[in-house]
Amino acid sequence: MSATGCEYHFELDNIVEDPLLCIRSYMPAGDSAVIRLNKTVPVTVIGKVDTTLVSPSYSLKCNGQEIKLDEIWSENGCLHIKTGGFHSGDRLEITATAEGMETASASTIVPEPLPDYSVETFQDEKDFSITKIHLTDMPEKGNYYGAAIEYYSVTEYEDGSPYREYGFVFVDFNDEELPLDYNGYYPYYIYRGNKDVVLWSEKDMTEGAYEIRMDFKRHPENYGYKRIERYIRVHLLRFSEEMYRTLYAEAATDNFLASLGFSSPSFTYNSIDNGTGYFGAYSYTCSDWIQERIWEK
């Protein structure tokens, strides 16, 4: 009763009603990206004012040099700006403004690829499937990571017919270990493109390694199989601090504890000066396929 009986009221009367420019983009190493610009207004005037950008201007610099950009207007009055590809180590700086709004700005550095790493899998004492990612030669700062685990399995049935299955692994956590067990397994992750992306930083690692519990069945059902082979590979990301904190805020908002009143339901992170939104960068690499488990009869 005490956990669900707490409320906090706040007033919206004193909110400043000046619009802000919103900048949103994640810049990948080695690929193009889209920067979205739009006009934001306080919740107290939504539906009362026009949110179409008027006379926008913007500039994107890479290592101090102006970048040529292509723009596309969307139907809702937002501006989409398409960029070319950038390299790890590039410093990106964006400024943007529009009629009636201050100039907003942000910067980020495209991260270097992940340092040397290794991936192994095993079953823990509770028979959960674990992927362990070990990183070596980590730099002194800027250690923000993410991972999505892809799998495929090959089933050979007793009649000789094969069956193949593939996709991305869902992250597992045991509700029985939450929410009061400090040592309970609860990863922060976001759902993107039909896959869970787990987020972590250096402080979450033990001796340079991070473990992810996979939501696989511990023992396959007996549907007449003779042999099952399962393989995985890990899609690894390294984030700029701005991108990591933005994604971490999103993951914290999705935390089911918010619905119980144990955490904020509207935790956000803003990396834009004189505006709102996010501007970050990331690099990407992928491991080789490794054999995760075999069942035989």
PDB file of C-alpha atoms in Angstrom, residues 61-62 87 120 144 164 167 202 215 244 258 269 278 281:
ATOM      1  CA  LYS A  61      30.836  21.170 -39.493  1.00  0.00           C
ATOM      2  CA  CYS A  62      33.176  18.182 -39.478  1.00  0.00           C
ATOM      3  CA  HIS A  87      34.819   8.559 -39.726  1.00  0.00           C
ATOM      4  CA  GLU A 120      31.993 -16.662 -25.268  1.00  0.00           C
ATOM      5  CA  TYR A 144      29.877   3.392 -23.476  1.00  0.00           C
ATOM      6  CA  ARG A 164      16.056 -23.544 -39.517  1.00  0.00           C
ATOM      7  CA  GLY A 167      16.279 -13.769 -35.450  1.00  0.00           C
ATOM      8  CA  GLU A 202      32.664   0.650 -17.930  1.00  0.00           C
ATOM      9  CA  ASP A 215      15.883 -15.343 -23.269  1.00  0.00           C
ATOM     10  CA  TYR A 244      24.612   6.700 -24.449  1.00  0.00           C
ATOM     11  CA  ALA A 258       8.158   3.640 -13.024  1.00  0.00           C
ATOM     12  CA  TYR A 269      18.379  13.756 -21.325  1.00  0.00           C
ATOM     13  CA  TYR A 278      19.831  14.801 -28.834  1.00  0.00           C
ATOM     14  CA  ALA A 281      27.321   9.290 -32.588  1.00  0.00           C
TER      15      ALA A 281
END
